[in-house]
PDB file of C-alpha atoms in Angstrom:
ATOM      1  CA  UNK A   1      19.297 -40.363 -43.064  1.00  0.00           C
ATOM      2  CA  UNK A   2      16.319 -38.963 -45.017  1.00  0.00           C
ATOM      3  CA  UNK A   3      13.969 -36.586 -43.769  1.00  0.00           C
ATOM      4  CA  UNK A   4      12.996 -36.226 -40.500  1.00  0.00           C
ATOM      5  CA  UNK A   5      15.903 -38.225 -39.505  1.00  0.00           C
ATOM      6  CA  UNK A   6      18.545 -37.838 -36.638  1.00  0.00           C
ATOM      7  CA  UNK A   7      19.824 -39.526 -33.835  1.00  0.00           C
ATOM      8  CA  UNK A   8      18.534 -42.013 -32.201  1.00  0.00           C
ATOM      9  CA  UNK A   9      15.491 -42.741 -34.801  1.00  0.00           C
ATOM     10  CA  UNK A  10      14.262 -46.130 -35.120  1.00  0.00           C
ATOM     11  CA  UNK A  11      11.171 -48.098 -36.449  1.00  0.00           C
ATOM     12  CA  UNK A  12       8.218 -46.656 -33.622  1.00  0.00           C
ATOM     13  CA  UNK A  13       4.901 -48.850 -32.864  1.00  0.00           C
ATOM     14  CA  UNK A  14       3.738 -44.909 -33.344  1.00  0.00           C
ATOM     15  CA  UNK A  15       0.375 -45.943 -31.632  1.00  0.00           C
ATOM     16  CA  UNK A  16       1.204 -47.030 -28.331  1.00  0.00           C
ATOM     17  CA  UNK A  17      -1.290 -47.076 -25.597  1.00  0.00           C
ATOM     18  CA  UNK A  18      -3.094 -49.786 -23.332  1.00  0.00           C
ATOM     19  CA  UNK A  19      -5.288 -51.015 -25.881  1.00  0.00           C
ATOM     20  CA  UNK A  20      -2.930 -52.021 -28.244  1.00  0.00           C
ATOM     21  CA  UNK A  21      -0.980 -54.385 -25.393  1.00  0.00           C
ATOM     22  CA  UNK A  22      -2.046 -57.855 -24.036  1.00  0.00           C
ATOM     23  CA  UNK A  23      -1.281 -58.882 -20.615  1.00  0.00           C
ATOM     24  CA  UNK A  24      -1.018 -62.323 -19.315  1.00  0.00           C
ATOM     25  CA  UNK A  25      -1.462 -62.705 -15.510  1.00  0.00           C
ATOM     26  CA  UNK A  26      -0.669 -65.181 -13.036  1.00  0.00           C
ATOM     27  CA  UNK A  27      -3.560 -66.975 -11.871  1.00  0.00           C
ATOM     28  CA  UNK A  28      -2.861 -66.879  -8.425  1.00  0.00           C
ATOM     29  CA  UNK A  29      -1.366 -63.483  -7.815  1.00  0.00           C
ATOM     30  CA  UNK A  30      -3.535 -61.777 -10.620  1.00  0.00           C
ATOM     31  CA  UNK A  31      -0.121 -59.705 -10.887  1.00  0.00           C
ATOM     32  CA  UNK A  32       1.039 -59.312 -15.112  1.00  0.00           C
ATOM     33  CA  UNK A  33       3.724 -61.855 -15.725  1.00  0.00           C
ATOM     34  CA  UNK A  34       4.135 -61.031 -19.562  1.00  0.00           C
ATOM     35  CA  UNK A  35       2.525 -58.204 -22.149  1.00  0.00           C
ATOM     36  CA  UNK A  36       2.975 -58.240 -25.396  1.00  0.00           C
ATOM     37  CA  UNK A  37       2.152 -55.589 -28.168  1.00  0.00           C
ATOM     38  CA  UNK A  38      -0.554 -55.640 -30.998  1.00  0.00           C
ATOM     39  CA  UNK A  39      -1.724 -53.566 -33.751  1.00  0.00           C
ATOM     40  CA  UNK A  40       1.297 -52.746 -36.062  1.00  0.00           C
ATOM     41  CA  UNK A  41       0.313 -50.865 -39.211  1.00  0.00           C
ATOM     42  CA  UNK A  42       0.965 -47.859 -37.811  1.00  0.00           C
ATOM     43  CA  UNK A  43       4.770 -48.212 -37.714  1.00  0.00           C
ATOM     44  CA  UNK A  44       6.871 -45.702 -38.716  1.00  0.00           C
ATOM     45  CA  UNK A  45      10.504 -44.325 -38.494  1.00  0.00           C
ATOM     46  CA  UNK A  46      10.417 -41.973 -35.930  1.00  0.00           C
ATOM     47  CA  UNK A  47      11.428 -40.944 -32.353  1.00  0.00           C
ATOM     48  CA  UNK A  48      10.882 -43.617 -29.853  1.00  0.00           C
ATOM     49  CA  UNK A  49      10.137 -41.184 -27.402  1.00  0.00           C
ATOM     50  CA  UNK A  50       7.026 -40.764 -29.242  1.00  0.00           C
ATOM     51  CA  UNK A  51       5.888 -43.671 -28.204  1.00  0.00           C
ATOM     52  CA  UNK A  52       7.179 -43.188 -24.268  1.00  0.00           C
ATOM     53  CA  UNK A  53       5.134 -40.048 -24.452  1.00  0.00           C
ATOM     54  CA  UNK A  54       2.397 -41.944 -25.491  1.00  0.00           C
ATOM     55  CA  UNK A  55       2.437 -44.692 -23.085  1.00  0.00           C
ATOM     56  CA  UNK A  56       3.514 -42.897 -20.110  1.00  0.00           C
ATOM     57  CA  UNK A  57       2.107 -39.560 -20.854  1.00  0.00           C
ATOM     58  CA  UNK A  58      -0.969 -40.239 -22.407  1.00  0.00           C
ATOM     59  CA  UNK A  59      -2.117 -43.840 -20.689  1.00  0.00           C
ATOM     60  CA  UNK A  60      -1.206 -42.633 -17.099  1.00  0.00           C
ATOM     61  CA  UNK A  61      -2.411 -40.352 -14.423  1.00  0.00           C
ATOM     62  CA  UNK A  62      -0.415 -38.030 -12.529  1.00  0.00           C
ATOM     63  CA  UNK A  63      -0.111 -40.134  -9.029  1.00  0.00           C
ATOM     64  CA  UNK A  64       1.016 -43.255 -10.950  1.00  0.00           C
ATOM     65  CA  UNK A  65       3.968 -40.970 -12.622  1.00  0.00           C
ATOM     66  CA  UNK A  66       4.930 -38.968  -9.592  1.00  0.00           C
ATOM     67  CA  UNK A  67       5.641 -42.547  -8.295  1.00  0.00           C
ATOM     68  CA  UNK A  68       6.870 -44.076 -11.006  1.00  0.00           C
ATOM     69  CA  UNK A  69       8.333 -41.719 -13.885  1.00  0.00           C
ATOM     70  CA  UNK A  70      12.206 -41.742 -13.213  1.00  0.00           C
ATOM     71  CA  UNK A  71      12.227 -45.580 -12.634  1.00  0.00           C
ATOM     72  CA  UNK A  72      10.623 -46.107 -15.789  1.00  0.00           C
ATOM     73  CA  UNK A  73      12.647 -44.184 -17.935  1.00  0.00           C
ATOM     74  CA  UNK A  74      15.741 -45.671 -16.460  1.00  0.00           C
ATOM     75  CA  UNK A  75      14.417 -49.019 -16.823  1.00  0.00           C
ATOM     76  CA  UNK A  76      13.521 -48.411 -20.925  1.00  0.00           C
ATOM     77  CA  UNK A  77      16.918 -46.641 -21.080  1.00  0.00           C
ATOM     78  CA  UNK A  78      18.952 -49.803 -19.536  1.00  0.00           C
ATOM     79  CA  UNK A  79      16.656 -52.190 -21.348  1.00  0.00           C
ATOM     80  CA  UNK A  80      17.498 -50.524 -25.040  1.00  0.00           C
ATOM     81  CA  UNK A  81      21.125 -50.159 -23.870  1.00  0.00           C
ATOM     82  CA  UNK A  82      20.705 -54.122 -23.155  1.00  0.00           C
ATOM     83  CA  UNK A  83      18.781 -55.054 -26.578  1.00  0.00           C
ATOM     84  CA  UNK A  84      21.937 -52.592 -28.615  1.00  0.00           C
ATOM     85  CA  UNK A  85      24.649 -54.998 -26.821  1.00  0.00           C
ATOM     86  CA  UNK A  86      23.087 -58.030 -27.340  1.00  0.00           C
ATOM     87  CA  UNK A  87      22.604 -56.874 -31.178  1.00  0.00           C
ATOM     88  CA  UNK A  88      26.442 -56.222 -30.931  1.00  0.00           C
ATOM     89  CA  UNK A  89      26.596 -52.608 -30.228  1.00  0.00           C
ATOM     90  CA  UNK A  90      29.913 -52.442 -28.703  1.00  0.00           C
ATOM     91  CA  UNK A  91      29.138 -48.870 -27.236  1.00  0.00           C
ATOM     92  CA  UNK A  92      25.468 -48.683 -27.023  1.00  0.00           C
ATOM     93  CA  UNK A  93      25.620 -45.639 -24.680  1.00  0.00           C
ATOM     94  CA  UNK A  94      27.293 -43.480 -27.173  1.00  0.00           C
ATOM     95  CA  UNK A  95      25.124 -45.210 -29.518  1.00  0.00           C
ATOM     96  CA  UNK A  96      21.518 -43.715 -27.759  1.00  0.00           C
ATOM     97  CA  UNK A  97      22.764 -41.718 -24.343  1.00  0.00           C
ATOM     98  CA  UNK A  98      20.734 -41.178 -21.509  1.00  0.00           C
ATOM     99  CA  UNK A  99      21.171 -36.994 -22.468  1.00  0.00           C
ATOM    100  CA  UNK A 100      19.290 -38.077 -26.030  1.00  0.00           C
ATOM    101  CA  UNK A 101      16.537 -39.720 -24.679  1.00  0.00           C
ATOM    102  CA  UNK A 102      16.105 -36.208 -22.403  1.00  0.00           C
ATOM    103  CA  UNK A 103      15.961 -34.088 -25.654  1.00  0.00           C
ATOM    104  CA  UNK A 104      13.653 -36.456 -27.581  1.00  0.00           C
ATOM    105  CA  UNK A 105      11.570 -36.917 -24.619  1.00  0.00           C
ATOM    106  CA  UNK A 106      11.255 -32.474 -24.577  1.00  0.00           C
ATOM    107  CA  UNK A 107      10.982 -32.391 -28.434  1.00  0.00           C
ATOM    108  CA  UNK A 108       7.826 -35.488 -28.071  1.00  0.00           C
ATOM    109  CA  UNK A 109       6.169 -33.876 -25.476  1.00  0.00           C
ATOM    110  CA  UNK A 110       3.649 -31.385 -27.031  1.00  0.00           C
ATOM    111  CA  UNK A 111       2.231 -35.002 -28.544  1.00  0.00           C
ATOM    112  CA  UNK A 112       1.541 -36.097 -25.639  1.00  0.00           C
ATOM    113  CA  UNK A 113      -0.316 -32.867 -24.781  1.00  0.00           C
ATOM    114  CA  UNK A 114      -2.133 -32.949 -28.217  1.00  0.00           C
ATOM    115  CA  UNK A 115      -2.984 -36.738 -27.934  1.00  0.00           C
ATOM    116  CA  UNK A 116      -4.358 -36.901 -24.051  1.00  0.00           C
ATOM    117  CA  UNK A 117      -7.353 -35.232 -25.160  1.00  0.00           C
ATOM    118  CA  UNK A 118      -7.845 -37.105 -28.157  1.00  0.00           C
ATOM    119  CA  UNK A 119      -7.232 -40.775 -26.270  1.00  0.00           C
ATOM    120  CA  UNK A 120      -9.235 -39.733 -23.325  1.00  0.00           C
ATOM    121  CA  UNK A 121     -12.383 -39.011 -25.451  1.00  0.00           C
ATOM    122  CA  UNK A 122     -12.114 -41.878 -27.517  1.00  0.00           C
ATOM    123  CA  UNK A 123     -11.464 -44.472 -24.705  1.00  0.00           C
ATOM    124  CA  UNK A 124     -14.141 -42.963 -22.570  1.00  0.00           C
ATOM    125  CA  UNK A 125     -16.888 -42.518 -24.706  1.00  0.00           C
ATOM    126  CA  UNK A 126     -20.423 -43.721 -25.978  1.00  0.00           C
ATOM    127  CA  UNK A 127     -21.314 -45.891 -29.021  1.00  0.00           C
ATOM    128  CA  UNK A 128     -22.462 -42.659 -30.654  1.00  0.00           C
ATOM    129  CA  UNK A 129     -19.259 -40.643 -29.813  1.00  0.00           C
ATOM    130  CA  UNK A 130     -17.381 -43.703 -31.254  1.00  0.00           C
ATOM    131  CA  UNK A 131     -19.693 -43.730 -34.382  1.00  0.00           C
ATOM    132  CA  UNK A 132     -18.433 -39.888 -35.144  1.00  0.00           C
ATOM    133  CA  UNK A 133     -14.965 -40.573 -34.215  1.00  0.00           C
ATOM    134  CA  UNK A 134     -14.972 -43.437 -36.990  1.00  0.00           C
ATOM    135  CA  UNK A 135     -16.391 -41.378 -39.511  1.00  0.00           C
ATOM    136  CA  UNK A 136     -13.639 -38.540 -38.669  1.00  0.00           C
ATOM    137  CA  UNK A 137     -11.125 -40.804 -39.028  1.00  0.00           C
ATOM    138  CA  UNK A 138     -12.810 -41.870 -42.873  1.00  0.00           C
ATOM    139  CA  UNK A 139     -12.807 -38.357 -43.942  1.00  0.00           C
ATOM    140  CA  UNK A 140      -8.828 -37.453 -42.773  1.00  0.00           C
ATOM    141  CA  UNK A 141      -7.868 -40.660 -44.436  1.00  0.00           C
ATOM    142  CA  UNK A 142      -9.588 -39.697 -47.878  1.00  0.00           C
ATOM    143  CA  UNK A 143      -7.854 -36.238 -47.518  1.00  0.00           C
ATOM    144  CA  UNK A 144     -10.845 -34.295 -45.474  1.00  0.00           C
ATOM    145  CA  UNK A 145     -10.157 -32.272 -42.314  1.00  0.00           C
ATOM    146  CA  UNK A 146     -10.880 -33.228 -38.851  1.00  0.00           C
ATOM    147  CA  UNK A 147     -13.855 -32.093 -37.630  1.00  0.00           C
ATOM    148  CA  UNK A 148     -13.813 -33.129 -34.372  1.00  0.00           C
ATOM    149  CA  UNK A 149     -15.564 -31.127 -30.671  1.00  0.00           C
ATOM    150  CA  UNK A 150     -14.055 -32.736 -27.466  1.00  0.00           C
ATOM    151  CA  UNK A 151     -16.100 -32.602 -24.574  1.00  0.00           C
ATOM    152  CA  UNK A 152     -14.122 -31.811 -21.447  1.00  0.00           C
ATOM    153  CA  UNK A 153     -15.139 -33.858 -19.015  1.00  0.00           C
ATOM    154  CA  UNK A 154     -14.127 -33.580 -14.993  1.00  0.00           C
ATOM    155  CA  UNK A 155     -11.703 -36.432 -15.344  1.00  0.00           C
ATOM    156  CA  UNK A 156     -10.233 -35.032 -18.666  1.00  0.00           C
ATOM    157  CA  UNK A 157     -10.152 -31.763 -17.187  1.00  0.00           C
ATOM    158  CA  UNK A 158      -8.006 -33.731 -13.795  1.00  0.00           C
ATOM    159  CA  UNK A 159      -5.470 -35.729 -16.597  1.00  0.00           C
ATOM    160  CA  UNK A 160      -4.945 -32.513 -18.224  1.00  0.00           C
ATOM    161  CA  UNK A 161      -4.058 -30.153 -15.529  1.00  0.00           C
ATOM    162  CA  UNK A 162      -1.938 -33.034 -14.376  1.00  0.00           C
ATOM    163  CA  UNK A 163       0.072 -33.733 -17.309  1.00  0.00           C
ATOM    164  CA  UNK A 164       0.308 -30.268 -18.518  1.00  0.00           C
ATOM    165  CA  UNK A 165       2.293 -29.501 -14.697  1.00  0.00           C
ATOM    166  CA  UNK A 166       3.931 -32.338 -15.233  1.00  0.00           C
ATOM    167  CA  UNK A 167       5.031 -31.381 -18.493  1.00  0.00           C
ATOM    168  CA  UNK A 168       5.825 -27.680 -17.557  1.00  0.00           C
ATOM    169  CA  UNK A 169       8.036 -29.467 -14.622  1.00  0.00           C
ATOM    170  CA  UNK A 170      10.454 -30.835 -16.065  1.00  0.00           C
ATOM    171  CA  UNK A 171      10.716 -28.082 -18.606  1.00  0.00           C
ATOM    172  CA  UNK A 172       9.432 -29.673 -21.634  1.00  0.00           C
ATOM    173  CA  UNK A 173       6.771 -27.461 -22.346  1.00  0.00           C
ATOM    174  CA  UNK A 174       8.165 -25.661 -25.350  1.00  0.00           C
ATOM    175  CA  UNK A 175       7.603 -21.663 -26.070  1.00  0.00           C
ATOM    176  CA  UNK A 176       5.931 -20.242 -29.191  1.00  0.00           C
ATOM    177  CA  UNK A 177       9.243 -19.301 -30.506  1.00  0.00           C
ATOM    178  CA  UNK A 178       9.980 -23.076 -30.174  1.00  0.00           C
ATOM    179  CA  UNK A 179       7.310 -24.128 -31.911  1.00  0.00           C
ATOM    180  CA  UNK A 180       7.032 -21.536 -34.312  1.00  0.00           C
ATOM    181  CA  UNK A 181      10.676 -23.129 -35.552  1.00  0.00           C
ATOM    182  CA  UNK A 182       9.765 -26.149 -35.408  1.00  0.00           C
ATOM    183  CA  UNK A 183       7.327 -26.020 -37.407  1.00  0.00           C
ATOM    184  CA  UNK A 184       9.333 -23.559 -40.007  1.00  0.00           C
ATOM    185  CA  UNK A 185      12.164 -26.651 -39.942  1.00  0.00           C
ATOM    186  CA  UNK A 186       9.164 -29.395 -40.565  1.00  0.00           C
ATOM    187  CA  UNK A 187       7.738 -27.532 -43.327  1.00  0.00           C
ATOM    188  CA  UNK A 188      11.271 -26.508 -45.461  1.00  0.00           C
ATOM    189  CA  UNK A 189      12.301 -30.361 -44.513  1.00  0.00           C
ATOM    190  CA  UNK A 190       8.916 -31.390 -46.539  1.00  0.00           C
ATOM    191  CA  UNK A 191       9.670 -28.794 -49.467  1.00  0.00           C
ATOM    192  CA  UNK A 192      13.237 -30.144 -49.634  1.00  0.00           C
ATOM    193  CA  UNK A 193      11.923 -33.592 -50.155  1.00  0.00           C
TER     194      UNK A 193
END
């Protein structure tokens, strides 16, 4: 499997938010009849629920999930279940089990946390703000170190309280002991590669 590997991993969008998604819409209705997704080269071999996190943690306020979350993830979950079958999975619920999804969705969630912030301030703000965010982005890709102050803002202040209950809810919201080893398995995984 490689590093990093495990059950369940597939090829991720690993970027997955509203922006990088096109909607058509009826003309009539204005209601989306198709979306399709853009912006590729950040694909990687990962957890999907990395990109769940993303769209449904990140991209979404806490009334929309309260309404919406456990539909949602049962509709991905019988969709993929669908798309293994029709690529002639004979068991695709052994293959990626609803209990799977769960623990990926637990061990993705402290992204989400991380990211909200990060989203939120680029989405929301100024030419100027976007100007520095650019020139952050130059500097970690030729090896510099992010250097970057977030400005908490009343509605990123309302997304986070939201998401971080929502988080702590449904007991995702891992301890330091949890991280700490995660982090201890990350780094001897990287040494060992």
């Amino acid at each position: 499997m490689g590093p990093l590997a495990g059950p369940g991993y597939t090829i991720i969008h690993n970027d997955l938010h509203v922006n990088n998604m096109m909607y058509q819409y009826d003309k009539v209705t204005n209601a989306v009849t198709d979306c399709r997704l853009i912006d590729f080269q950040m694909s990687v071999y990962g957890l999907p629920a990395l990109d769940i996190v993303t769209i449904l943690l990140v991209c979404t306020e806490k009334p929309m999930r309260d309404l919406h979350w456990d539909s949602l993830l049962q509709g991905y979950h019988q969709e993929l279940l669908a798309t293994l079958s029709a690529a002639g999975c004979s068991e695709p619920e052994k293959l990626f089990p609803w209990t799977l999804l769960q623990d990926q969705l637990k061990i993705a969630a402290p992204y989400g946390l991380c990211m909200t912030p990060v989203y939120h301030y680029g989405l929301y703000s100024d030419a100027e703000t976007v100007e520095e965010m650019r020139q952050m982005m130059a500097d970690i890709s030729s090896g510099g170190q992010c250097n970057m102050t977030i400005k908490v803002t009343p509605a990123l202040k309302t997304r986070l309280e939201g998401l971080v209950q929502d988080v702590a809810d449904r007991g995702w919201l891992p301890t330091v002991e949890e991280l700490e080893s995660r982090l201890a398995a990350y780094a001897q995984e990287k040494t060992s590669a």
